[in-house]
Amino acid sequence: MAPTTRSSDFSLGWSWDVFLSFRGEDTRFTFTDHLYSALCQQKGIRTFRDDEGLDRGEEIGSSLLKTIEESRMYIMVFSKTYAHSKWCLDELAKIMECKTQKGQMVVPVFYHVDPCDVRNQTRSFGEAFDI
């Protein structure tokens, strides 16, 4: 079943209810796939996830930045190598910019990482910034 579209959402500038940010190689076919299915197919929540495989060093696309801007809320799936991806960090920066400007909600999900490691940039998160 396809997600339903509410015309009032479009008039408010929201093209998507939820934008999923995740590291594909960590969670695409496991946790994120199940989360996407539950939101989109079971509950009819318009959820965006980028299904494209990305080449290393590739810049985040302008259409993806626009999608982030037009999303009502964000779910960040922090996994062990999330911070190792420039693409993920660029998404995170844009999401936090939008949160500051428009007040969208950000929901962090910690998948096989301790929230303290993300906050303090230790363990796998610290390794990403030691480069």
XYZ file of C-alpha atoms in Angstrom:
131
model
C 0.000 0.000 0.000
C 1.406 3.407 -0.970
C 1.614 6.158 1.645
C -1.290 8.579 1.585
C -0.778 12.227 0.746
C -2.474 14.925 2.756
C -2.941 18.141 0.741
C -2.469 20.285 3.853
C 1.073 18.880 4.224
C 2.059 20.128 0.775
C 0.685 23.603 1.494
C 2.939 23.713 4.560
C 5.982 22.775 2.470
C 6.305 19.177 3.712
C 6.778 16.671 0.911
C 7.764 13.902 3.344
C 6.721 13.026 6.884
C 10.025 11.322 7.745
C 13.542 11.450 6.324
C 15.668 8.438 7.304
C 19.396 9.113 7.658
C 21.529 5.976 7.960
C 24.763 4.354 6.844
C 23.709 1.947 4.113
C 26.408 -0.649 4.579
C 25.564 -0.901 8.303
C 21.770 -1.007 8.331
C 20.196 -0.815 4.854
C 19.065 -4.460 4.680
C 18.484 -4.963 8.399
C 17.185 -2.412 10.887
C 16.543 0.462 8.445
C 14.721 -1.803 6.016
C 12.397 -3.011 8.789
C 11.872 0.531 10.111
C 11.064 1.818 6.619
C 8.597 -1.007 6.060
C 6.861 -0.368 9.388
C 6.553 3.378 8.790
C 5.700 3.384 5.109
C 3.874 0.186 4.354
C 2.255 -0.646 7.680
C 1.387 2.863 8.903
C 1.165 4.846 5.648
C 3.737 7.431 6.768
C 5.451 9.112 3.817
C 9.057 8.129 4.503
C 12.097 8.960 2.398
C 15.160 6.771 2.334
C 17.938 7.065 -0.179
C 18.229 3.701 -1.882
C 21.098 4.693 -4.118
C 24.535 3.210 -3.627
C 27.028 6.023 -3.157
C 30.580 6.281 -4.381
C 33.233 7.384 -1.903
C 33.981 11.077 -2.023
C 30.774 11.899 -3.873
C 29.070 15.157 -2.864
C 25.564 15.172 -1.418
C 23.145 16.064 -4.210
C 21.049 19.224 -4.340
C 17.874 17.153 -4.759
C 18.689 15.274 -1.546
C 19.282 18.573 0.280
C 15.864 19.757 -0.932
C 14.298 16.508 0.272
C 15.821 17.086 3.711
C 14.400 20.627 3.779
C 10.945 19.365 2.808
C 10.759 16.671 5.499
C 8.653 17.177 8.611
C 10.929 15.109 10.879
C 14.143 13.098 10.789
C 15.161 9.725 12.133
C 18.928 9.405 12.463
C 20.126 5.796 12.676
C 23.566 6.122 14.240
C 25.572 2.968 13.592
C 29.215 2.025 14.061
C 30.460 3.535 10.795
C 27.923 6.369 10.405
C 30.565 9.011 11.196
C 32.994 7.432 8.719
C 30.745 8.588 5.873
C 31.182 12.150 4.613
C 27.758 11.803 3.010
C 26.133 10.921 6.367
C 27.882 13.816 8.102
C 26.753 16.211 5.358
C 23.172 14.963 5.807
C 23.486 15.395 9.569
C 24.743 18.983 9.169
C 21.838 19.859 6.844
C 19.323 18.194 9.157
C 20.590 20.142 12.157
C 20.509 23.359 10.101
C 16.855 22.686 9.227
C 16.031 21.828 12.834
C 17.477 25.156 13.941
C 15.700 27.161 11.224
C 12.299 25.431 11.074
C 12.129 23.447 14.311
C 11.663 19.981 12.824
C 11.937 17.044 15.190
C 15.062 14.854 15.165
C 14.830 11.349 16.607
C 18.157 9.592 17.180
C 18.325 5.806 17.067
C 21.512 4.168 18.341
C 22.092 0.927 16.442
C 24.901 -1.088 18.042
C 26.540 2.101 19.361
C 26.434 3.693 22.771
C 24.906 7.188 22.844
C 27.929 8.317 24.903
C 30.246 7.306 22.042
C 28.288 9.524 19.663
C 28.135 12.449 22.094
C 31.783 12.227 23.143
C 33.126 11.023 19.787
C 34.776 7.955 21.283
C 35.259 4.389 20.021
C 34.055 3.988 16.427
C 32.808 7.581 16.338
C 36.117 8.891 17.636
C 38.065 6.864 15.078
C 36.188 8.625 12.263
C 37.378 12.020 13.486
C 40.989 10.956 14.161
C 41.807 10.905 10.452
